[in-house]
Amino acid sequence: MRSLDLAVLLAAGSPGGSSCLASTTSLEPAGGRHTSVAPAKFAERGKKGGVYAYEQRYLGDESRYAVVIDSKQSQLNRAEQALAQAVEDGHPLLSRVPHVQVTYERDGMVERYYDLTLPHRVFDGHIRAGMIDGQPTTQTAAYRAVRDATPANARALLETSPVTLVFGGWDSSRRSRQGRWRSALVGEIVGFVSASRDGTGVLTEPKPGMRGGARVDPVGMQINLGKKVMAETAERQRAELSPGNYDGIVKVANGIKPGDAKSASALGLGGIPPTLDQLAGVACDTIIRTHVLSFATLRQMRFGAGVEGDAACRALLAALALNALARSDAELYLRANCDLVEAEVPMVRLDQRGGEFLDVEPLSIDAADLLLSEALAHAEKVADVTWSGLALRVTGNPDIVSGAVDTDAEEK
Amino acid sequence: MSFAIVAEPLLGVYKGHIGDGQPDPLPSPARLHAALLCAAAQGVRAVAEADGLRPCDADRDALRWLEANPPDGIAVPQTLRNGGAATAYRKEGLVVKEGRNPLSDKLIGKPAVRGVAVTGRFAWTWEQSPPEPVAAALAELCPEVPYLGTSESPVLLSVVDAEPTHRLDREADLFTGDGLDLAVAVTGRVDALEAAHRAASSPPPLKADAHRSSERTEPPPVATASLTIGRYSQPQPPPSPTPWASALLFPLERPIPPESRVRCAVAVHRTLIALVGDGAPAILTGVYEAGVPRPANRCAIQFLGPGAPAVGGAAAVLLLLPREASDVDLALIRIAAPRLRVVRVASGPFSVGVPVEVPADRFWPEPAAGTERWWQTDPVAVPDTRPPRGGRWSLADAAALSVALVWRQEISALGRGDARYRALAEAAAGRGVRVQSAVRVMDGDVGRYVHRVHPDTLIQPYRAILGLGDLTGPRTIAAIGQSRHLGGGLLVPVDLPADIARRMVR
């Protein structure tokens, strides 16, 4: 089986190259096929509590119900997070990936955010609302070049925020010439579940099982406190309590009459009787992770470097996407009670046009790093690409930080 | 030679929006055209123009050929539409000032599950191959299309063989009938989309780029110029052979009232047998030797009043000739029929004119525009069997069974006795037979409606309106029920407005 090397990526990034690379992996619960997994939980409009996202899918030609274990957005977030973590860790190669940093100062502490993790990447509101060297970000020549980049020449983005080209971004608030970059990498994890059929053969949407939630306090299942003790306990824990929670407890305490006592459950005291109101895990007979890297998307970008140079830049972006994918695929811990393992070697296929496909070896992190370094060296050579890490340093708008604090307090 | 563009959804789903955000059930020809234009204008085949790109001449010619030649057909694989209450809340990348809050991230909720699951591939097909340069350009352009709909539904697009499931109905009336009404690009669509792109592409002035305290999305206007709607319909399978091949139509000097038709039909029957003489075929007499298999239908004698279509205001008697009859038997009947002049009945003889033979599948006139052809029993029909035991059985079931027995060559069912009767009625329903307004006729003299029956059979004359599904065409003459061979159960056309007919089918 052929390795996924630079020559493959260069060919794919050139006219007549592959449409896409598809990676499919069969997964199973780390505890074994008999165990359930906790899918992603979503809100239900107009109701409290969470729900799972079930959808009908075909497994082969069979219509089935599947549950979304990890959505496309979540999978991309994990890939970006893997890159961001490598940058934070000072990875010598990935630290060279151009990125934008936004810093906020809150309570004397500096918080850092990157285009790698902000929801709309380089077009995110936190970047646009900030300042660069004392000038509003949107008024600087460097940022305007990023916003004005088009498929005819995306060089400014390649050298400022290549993750926007790989994972997509939409400059949605701009009045015209909006940057609209589709994600070149998409993916998801879905689990197929059993479902019954009605008399006409139509599948019935599965209902998730519910599990009991309870808390045992060995001191006593109910602990009631008088006004003074409750107020003093709350005061001692004030630093650990949210402002909203603290205010609520004090209000309750002030309402306790002399000689009376009320439950101190808000202070974490006492037990909680079991109730069947929490979503249980879901048993899946088949779990599939799929990713598609679209070379057709990458080929809709030019970088002012001529035919060979543009192909080198596309190969560089593809190598970056594959690097993020290799890193995120290596971590199969998604959330509590959702530990997965690969049930077989991932199947990676490269479209060769005309119904032909090339099976290639899946990339390990080391191999992905090697591929990225080769792609970067080639792009430096033939396309004069310069990747030297932090490209734009943005000072965040302090009004946003204060807004965030107030919003948190409001929610609690 | 045919030509097809095929799209294989890579994640097994298709996700797209139309109109004001409604889920798109399938990618229309217009969406294919737009995706190809996008690939042509931005991909490796695009050529530089000013500070941007434009499609090369070959691609532009190919796209204009698509505008002039909408797909003759489309292939729609099996799909399952998804939805549900699960909502994903995400930050939209905008900083806004809302309510009492100062600046905060805009959080929006969208359905977590959208789109349709797909097994197989979508295809757009043309009966004639495009000119070679156009075909070559499309073959090169297709692999440059990454997605149809949203980026969550990546596709592999290529030019390969495909068979359509739906064909473009160029004469379709979009307000009536069924089919997939899809957006189709017409001449000028490339220009309209390019103009819209140019209008949205000029950079705003520096001041307009400044960050505002309350941001909102500014979606560019949707270009709707040079689009039309094309109706893609599933071709109807050819109707089943008619139960009777043709009808000999004899003009009558006076109409025969409904309550006398059975008796008059019996008289015509006897007279005809007498005219044929010795050796009258069993297909006419209804008398078969033991062990000889009986056909589904024999010669049937029916009457039309002067109000019936197809007889030009005159009353008539019909001799329906069964499809299953041999040529010899039919020749004997055709020789004897012109000699039928007078028929004698107790109420007085009636004269019969010279017959003309009309093909059974072209007997009735076409349905009126905007209507669908249904059928009414005339004067009444009589169930072929007693109600089967072991469950509910309605007059509608009895009528569906009678239809199944007439089209016995087309509708088969397993089992015996009552189980088979039920299975036949169900099978008829499976072919689209629908029975409405089945009403029993209360009449003390059932002899008016049936000539001879099995002693165990309960006579329940009824009137009903029926749809015959795909069993036959709209002009076919047929009769159902126990008395279908002698003056009962004739199906005469009832043309219902299409919307009412569709509601009745549901």
Coordinates of C-alpha atoms in Angstrom, one line a residue, chain B residues 100-483:
Chain B
R100 CA -28.9 44.6 29.3
N101 CA -25.6 42.8 28.4
P102 CA -22.8 44.9 27.1
L103 CA -20.9 43.1 24.3
S104 CA -21.2 39.4 24.1
D105 CA -20.8 36.5 21.7
K106 CA -23.8 35.9 19.5
L107 CA -25.2 32.5 20.3
I108 CA -27.6 30.9 17.9
G109 CA -29.4 27.6 17.9
K110 CA -29.8 25.5 14.8
P111 CA -31.2 22.0 14.3
A112 CA -28.6 19.4 15.1
V113 CA -29.9 17.0 12.5
R114 CA -30.9 18.2 9.0
G115 CA -30.9 16.9 5.4
V116 CA -31.7 13.6 3.9
A117 CA -29.9 10.3 4.2
V118 CA -29.1 8.9 0.8
T119 CA -28.4 5.4 -0.5
G120 CA -27.0 5.5 -4.0
R121 CA -26.3 8.4 -6.2
F122 CA -28.1 11.4 -7.7
A123 CA -27.8 11.8 -11.4
W124 CA -28.9 14.3 -14.1
T125 CA -29.3 12.7 -17.5
W126 CA -29.6 13.8 -21.1
E127 CA -31.0 11.5 -23.9
Q128 CA -28.5 12.9 -26.4
S129 CA -24.8 13.5 -25.7
P130 CA -23.8 17.1 -25.8
P131 CA -21.3 18.3 -28.4
E132 CA -17.9 16.8 -27.8
P133 CA -16.3 20.0 -26.5
V134 CA -19.1 20.4 -24.0
A135 CA -19.0 16.8 -22.9
A136 CA -15.2 17.1 -22.5
A137 CA -15.5 20.3 -20.5
L138 CA -18.2 18.9 -18.2
A139 CA -16.1 15.7 -17.6
E140 CA -13.2 17.8 -16.5
L141 CA -15.3 20.2 -14.5
C142 CA -17.2 17.7 -12.4
P143 CA -14.3 16.5 -10.2
E144 CA -13.7 20.1 -9.4
V145 CA -17.0 20.4 -7.5
P146 CA -16.5 19.7 -3.8
Y147 CA -20.0 19.9 -2.4
L148 CA -23.6 20.1 -3.3
G149 CA -25.6 22.0 -0.8
T150 CA -23.6 22.7 2.4
S151 CA -20.0 21.7 3.0
E152 CA -21.4 19.0 5.3
S153 CA -22.5 17.1 2.2
P154 CA -19.3 16.5 0.1
V155 CA -19.9 14.7 -3.2
L156 CA -17.9 13.0 -5.8
L157 CA -19.2 14.3 -9.1
S158 CA -18.4 12.6 -12.4
V159 CA -19.6 11.9 -15.9
V160 CA -20.7 8.2 -16.0
D161 CA -23.7 6.2 -17.2
A162 CA -27.0 6.5 -15.2
E163 CA -30.6 5.7 -15.8
P164 CA -33.2 8.3 -14.8
T165 CA -36.0 7.6 -12.3
H166 CA -37.8 10.8 -13.3
R167 CA -38.2 12.4 -16.7
L168 CA -38.7 16.0 -17.6
D169 CA -42.3 16.6 -18.6
R170 CA -42.1 19.5 -21.0
E171 CA -45.9 19.8 -21.3
A172 CA -46.5 19.7 -17.5
D173 CA -49.1 21.8 -16.0
L174 CA -47.3 22.8 -12.8
F175 CA -50.6 23.4 -11.0
T176 CA -51.9 19.9 -11.5
G177 CA -50.6 16.4 -11.5
D178 CA -47.6 14.9 -9.7
G179 CA -43.9 15.1 -10.0
L180 CA -40.8 16.8 -8.7
D181 CA -40.9 20.5 -9.4
L182 CA -37.3 21.6 -9.5
A183 CA -35.4 24.8 -10.2
V184 CA -33.8 24.7 -13.6
A185 CA -31.3 27.2 -15.0
V186 CA -32.2 28.8 -18.3
T187 CA -30.5 31.1 -20.7
G188 CA -28.8 34.0 -18.9
R189 CA -28.2 32.2 -15.6
V190 CA -24.4 32.3 -15.9
D191 CA -24.6 36.0 -16.6
A192 CA -26.9 36.6 -13.7
L193 CA -24.8 34.7 -11.2
E194 CA -21.6 36.4 -12.4
A195 CA -23.2 39.8 -12.2
A196 CA -24.4 39.1 -8.6
H197 CA -20.9 37.9 -7.7
R198 CA -19.3 41.0 -9.1
A199 CA -21.7 43.2 -7.3
A200 CA -20.9 41.5 -4.0
S201 CA -17.1 41.4 -4.6
S202 CA -16.0 45.1 -4.4
P203 CA -14.2 45.8 -1.1
P204 CA -16.2 48.2 1.1
P205 CA -14.6 51.6 2.1
L206 CA -12.3 51.5 5.0
K207 CA -14.8 53.2 7.3
A208 CA -17.5 50.6 6.5
D209 CA -15.1 47.9 7.7
A210 CA -14.9 49.3 11.2
H211 CA -16.2 47.0 13.9
R212 CA -19.6 47.9 15.2
S213 CA -20.9 47.4 18.7
S214 CA -23.8 45.3 17.5
E215 CA -23.0 43.1 14.5
R216 CA -25.3 41.0 12.4
T217 CA -24.8 38.8 9.4
E218 CA -25.2 40.5 6.0
P219 CA -26.1 37.7 3.6
P220 CA -25.8 38.8 0.0
P221 CA -29.1 38.8 -2.0
V222 CA -30.0 35.5 -3.6
A223 CA -29.9 35.7 -7.4
T224 CA -33.1 34.3 -8.7
A225 CA -32.9 35.5 -12.3
S226 CA -33.0 33.1 -15.2
L227 CA -34.5 30.3 -13.2
T228 CA -37.6 28.3 -14.1
I229 CA -39.3 25.3 -12.7
G230 CA -39.2 22.0 -14.4
R231 CA -41.5 19.1 -13.6
Y232 CA -39.8 15.8 -13.4
S233 CA -42.2 12.9 -13.3
Q234 CA -41.9 9.2 -12.8
P235 CA -42.9 7.5 -16.0
Q236 CA -46.1 5.6 -15.6
P237 CA -45.7 1.9 -16.3
P238 CA -47.8 0.8 -19.3
P239 CA -51.3 -0.1 -18.3
S240 CA -52.2 -3.8 -18.0
P241 CA -53.9 -5.4 -20.9
T242 CA -57.6 -4.7 -21.0
P243 CA -59.9 -7.5 -19.8
W244 CA -62.0 -7.2 -22.9
A245 CA -60.2 -6.5 -26.2
S246 CA -63.0 -4.7 -28.0
A247 CA -66.7 -3.8 -27.9
L248 CA -69.3 -4.3 -30.6
L249 CA -71.6 -1.3 -30.2
F250 CA -75.2 -1.7 -31.4
P251 CA -77.4 1.4 -31.6
L252 CA -80.7 1.0 -29.8
E253 CA -84.0 2.5 -30.8
R254 CA -84.8 3.3 -27.2
P255 CA -82.8 3.4 -23.9
I256 CA -83.1 0.4 -21.6
P257 CA -83.9 1.6 -18.0
P258 CA -81.4 0.5 -15.4
E259 CA -83.7 -1.9 -13.6
S260 CA -84.4 -3.8 -16.8
R261 CA -80.8 -4.2 -18.0
V262 CA -80.2 -7.6 -16.5
R263 CA -83.3 -9.0 -18.1
C264 CA -82.6 -7.4 -21.4
A265 CA -79.0 -8.5 -21.3
V266 CA -80.2 -12.1 -20.8
A267 CA -82.5 -11.7 -23.8
V268 CA -79.7 -10.4 -26.0
H269 CA -77.5 -13.2 -24.7
R270 CA -80.0 -15.9 -25.7
T271 CA -80.6 -14.3 -29.1
L272 CA -76.9 -14.2 -29.9
I273 CA -76.4 -17.8 -28.9
A274 CA -79.3 -18.7 -31.1
L275 CA -77.8 -16.7 -34.0
V276 CA -74.5 -18.5 -33.6
G277 CA -76.3 -21.8 -33.5
D278 CA -74.8 -25.2 -32.7
G279 CA -71.3 -25.0 -31.4
A280 CA -71.7 -21.6 -29.8
P281 CA -68.4 -21.0 -28.0
A282 CA -68.3 -21.4 -24.2
I283 CA -66.8 -17.9 -24.0
L284 CA -70.3 -16.7 -25.1
T285 CA -72.6 -19.2 -23.5
G286 CA -70.7 -19.4 -20.2
V287 CA -71.1 -23.2 -20.1
Y288 CA -67.9 -25.0 -19.8
E289 CA -67.3 -28.7 -19.6
A290 CA -66.0 -30.1 -16.4
G291 CA -62.3 -29.7 -15.9
V292 CA -62.0 -27.0 -18.5
P293 CA -60.3 -23.9 -17.0
R294 CA -62.5 -20.9 -17.0
P295 CA -61.2 -17.5 -18.1
A296 CA -61.4 -14.5 -15.9
N297 CA -64.0 -12.9 -18.2
R298 CA -66.5 -14.0 -20.8
C299 CA -68.4 -12.1 -23.4
A300 CA -70.3 -9.3 -21.6
I301 CA -73.4 -7.6 -22.6
Q302 CA -73.9 -4.0 -21.3
F303 CA -76.2 -1.1 -22.0
L304 CA -75.5 2.6 -22.3
G305 CA -78.0 5.3 -21.8
P306 CA -78.2 8.3 -24.1
G307 CA -76.3 10.4 -21.5
A308 CA -73.3 8.1 -21.6
P309 CA -70.2 9.5 -23.3
A310 CA -69.0 7.8 -26.5
V311 CA -72.3 7.0 -28.0
G312 CA -73.3 10.5 -29.3
G313 CA -76.5 10.9 -27.5
A314 CA -78.0 7.5 -28.5
A315 CA -78.7 4.5 -26.4
A316 CA -76.7 1.4 -27.2
V317 CA -76.1 -2.2 -26.3
L318 CA -72.5 -3.5 -26.1
L319 CA -71.1 -6.9 -26.6
L320 CA -67.6 -6.9 -25.0
L321 CA -65.3 -9.5 -26.5
P322 CA -62.9 -11.0 -24.0
R323 CA -59.2 -10.8 -24.5
E324 CA -58.8 -14.4 -23.6
A325 CA -61.1 -15.7 -26.4
S326 CA -59.6 -17.6 -29.3
D327 CA -59.6 -16.2 -32.8
V328 CA -62.0 -19.0 -33.9
D329 CA -64.5 -18.2 -31.2
L330 CA -64.3 -14.5 -31.9
A331 CA -64.8 -15.1 -35.6
L332 CA -68.0 -17.0 -34.9
I333 CA -69.3 -14.2 -32.7
R334 CA -68.4 -11.5 -35.2
I335 CA -70.2 -13.3 -38.0
A336 CA -73.4 -13.7 -36.0
A337 CA -73.5 -10.3 -34.4
P338 CA -74.6 -8.3 -37.5
R339 CA -77.6 -10.5 -37.8
L340 CA -78.9 -9.3 -34.4
R341 CA -81.8 -7.2 -35.3
V342 CA -84.6 -7.6 -32.8
V343 CA -84.5 -8.7 -29.2
R344 CA -87.6 -10.0 -27.5
V345 CA -88.4 -9.4 -23.8
A346 CA -91.5 -9.5 -21.8
S347 CA -92.0 -5.7 -21.8
G348 CA -91.8 -5.7 -25.6
P349 CA -89.3 -6.3 -28.4
F350 CA -86.6 -3.7 -29.1
S351 CA -84.6 -3.2 -32.4
V352 CA -80.9 -3.2 -32.7
G353 CA -78.8 -1.4 -35.3
V354 CA -75.8 -2.4 -37.3
P355 CA -72.8 -2.8 -34.9
V356 CA -69.4 -1.1 -35.0
E357 CA -66.4 -2.5 -33.3
V358 CA -64.4 -0.2 -31.0
P359 CA -61.1 -1.1 -29.3
A360 CA -61.7 -1.5 -25.6
D361 CA -58.7 0.7 -24.6
R362 CA -60.0 3.6 -26.7
F363 CA -63.7 3.4 -25.9
W364 CA -64.2 6.3 -23.7
P365 CA -63.2 9.9 -24.5
E366 CA -60.0 11.4 -22.8
P367 CA -60.5 12.9 -19.4
A368 CA -61.3 16.6 -19.3
A369 CA -58.3 18.9 -18.6
G370 CA -57.4 19.3 -15.0
T371 CA -59.3 16.2 -14.0
E372 CA -58.5 12.6 -13.1
R373 CA -60.5 9.8 -14.4
W374 CA -62.4 7.7 -11.8
W375 CA -65.2 5.3 -12.4
Q376 CA -68.8 4.8 -11.3
T377 CA -70.6 1.5 -11.2
D378 CA -73.6 1.6 -13.6
P379 CA -76.2 0.8 -12.7
V380 CA -74.9 -1.2 -9.7
A381 CA -72.4 -3.8 -9.0
V382 CA -72.9 -7.0 -7.1
P383 CA -70.1 -8.6 -5.0
D384 CA -68.6 -11.8 -6.5
T385 CA -68.4 -13.6 -3.2
R386 CA -70.0 -13.6 0.2
P387 CA -68.0 -11.7 2.9
P388 CA -65.0 -13.8 3.8
R389 CA -64.9 -15.0 7.4
G390 CA -62.3 -13.9 10.0
G391 CA -62.3 -10.2 10.1
R392 CA -63.7 -6.9 8.9
W393 CA -64.9 -6.8 5.3
S394 CA -66.6 -3.8 3.7
L395 CA -68.3 -3.1 0.4
A396 CA -65.1 -1.3 -0.6
D397 CA -63.2 -4.5 0.0
A398 CA -65.8 -6.4 -2.0
A399 CA -65.3 -3.9 -4.9
A400 CA -61.5 -4.2 -4.7
L401 CA -61.9 -8.0 -4.9
S402 CA -64.2 -7.7 -7.9
V403 CA -61.6 -5.5 -9.7
A404 CA -58.9 -8.1 -8.8
L405 CA -61.0 -10.9 -10.3
V406 CA -61.5 -9.0 -13.5
W407 CA -57.8 -8.3 -13.8
R408 CA -56.9 -11.8 -12.6
Q409 CA -54.1 -12.2 -15.1
E410 CA -52.4 -9.1 -13.6
I411 CA -53.1 -9.6 -9.9
S412 CA -52.2 -12.8 -8.2
A413 CA -52.5 -13.8 -4.6
L414 CA -51.5 -16.8 -2.5
G415 CA -53.7 -18.8 -0.3
R416 CA -57.1 -20.4 -0.8
G417 CA -60.7 -19.5 -0.1
D418 CA -61.3 -16.6 2.2
A419 CA -57.6 -15.9 2.7
R420 CA -57.1 -15.6 -1.0
Y421 CA -60.0 -13.2 -1.4
R422 CA -58.5 -10.9 1.2
A423 CA -55.1 -11.2 -0.4
L424 CA -56.6 -10.3 -3.8
A425 CA -58.3 -7.2 -2.4
E426 CA -55.1 -6.1 -0.8
A427 CA -53.2 -6.7 -4.0
A428 CA -55.6 -4.6 -5.9
A429 CA -55.1 -1.8 -3.4
G430 CA -51.4 -2.3 -3.9
R431 CA -51.9 -1.5 -7.6
G432 CA -53.6 1.8 -6.7
V433 CA -57.2 0.6 -6.7
R434 CA -59.2 2.9 -4.4
V435 CA -63.0 2.6 -3.6
Q436 CA -65.0 5.6 -2.5
S437 CA -68.6 6.2 -1.7
A438 CA -69.6 2.5 -1.7
V439 CA -73.3 2.5 -0.9
R440 CA -75.6 -0.5 -0.7
V441 CA -78.7 -0.2 -2.9
M442 CA -81.8 -1.3 -0.9
D443 CA -84.1 -3.0 -3.3
G444 CA -86.5 -5.9 -2.6
D445 CA -86.1 -7.3 -6.1
V446 CA -82.5 -8.2 -6.5
G447 CA -83.4 -10.0 -9.7
R448 CA -83.2 -6.6 -11.3
Y449 CA -79.5 -6.6 -10.8
V450 CA -78.3 -10.2 -11.1
H451 CA -79.4 -13.1 -13.2
R452 CA -78.3 -16.3 -11.5
V453 CA -76.2 -16.7 -8.4
H454 CA -75.0 -19.4 -6.1
P455 CA -77.6 -20.2 -3.5
D456 CA -75.2 -19.4 -0.6
T457 CA -74.4 -16.0 -1.9
L458 CA -75.9 -12.9 -0.3
I459 CA -76.9 -10.4 -3.0
Q460 CA -75.8 -6.9 -2.0
P461 CA -76.1 -4.5 -5.0
Y462 CA -74.0 -1.4 -4.4
R463 CA -72.9 1.8 -6.1
A464 CA -69.4 3.0 -5.8
I465 CA -66.8 5.3 -7.2
L466 CA -63.5 3.7 -8.0
G467 CA -60.0 4.6 -9.0
L468 CA -58.3 1.9 -10.9
G469 CA -54.7 2.8 -10.1
D470 CA -52.2 1.6 -12.7
L471 CA -54.4 -1.3 -13.9
T472 CA -55.8 0.4 -16.9
G473 CA -55.8 3.5 -19.0
P474 CA -58.4 6.2 -18.8
R475 CA -60.3 5.2 -21.9
T476 CA -60.8 1.5 -21.2
I477 CA -64.2 -0.1 -21.0
A478 CA -64.7 -2.7 -18.3
A479 CA -67.3 -4.1 -15.9
I480 CA -66.9 -5.6 -12.4
G481 CA -68.8 -7.9 -10.1
Q482 CA -71.0 -10.9 -10.3
S483 CA -73.3 -9.5 -13.0

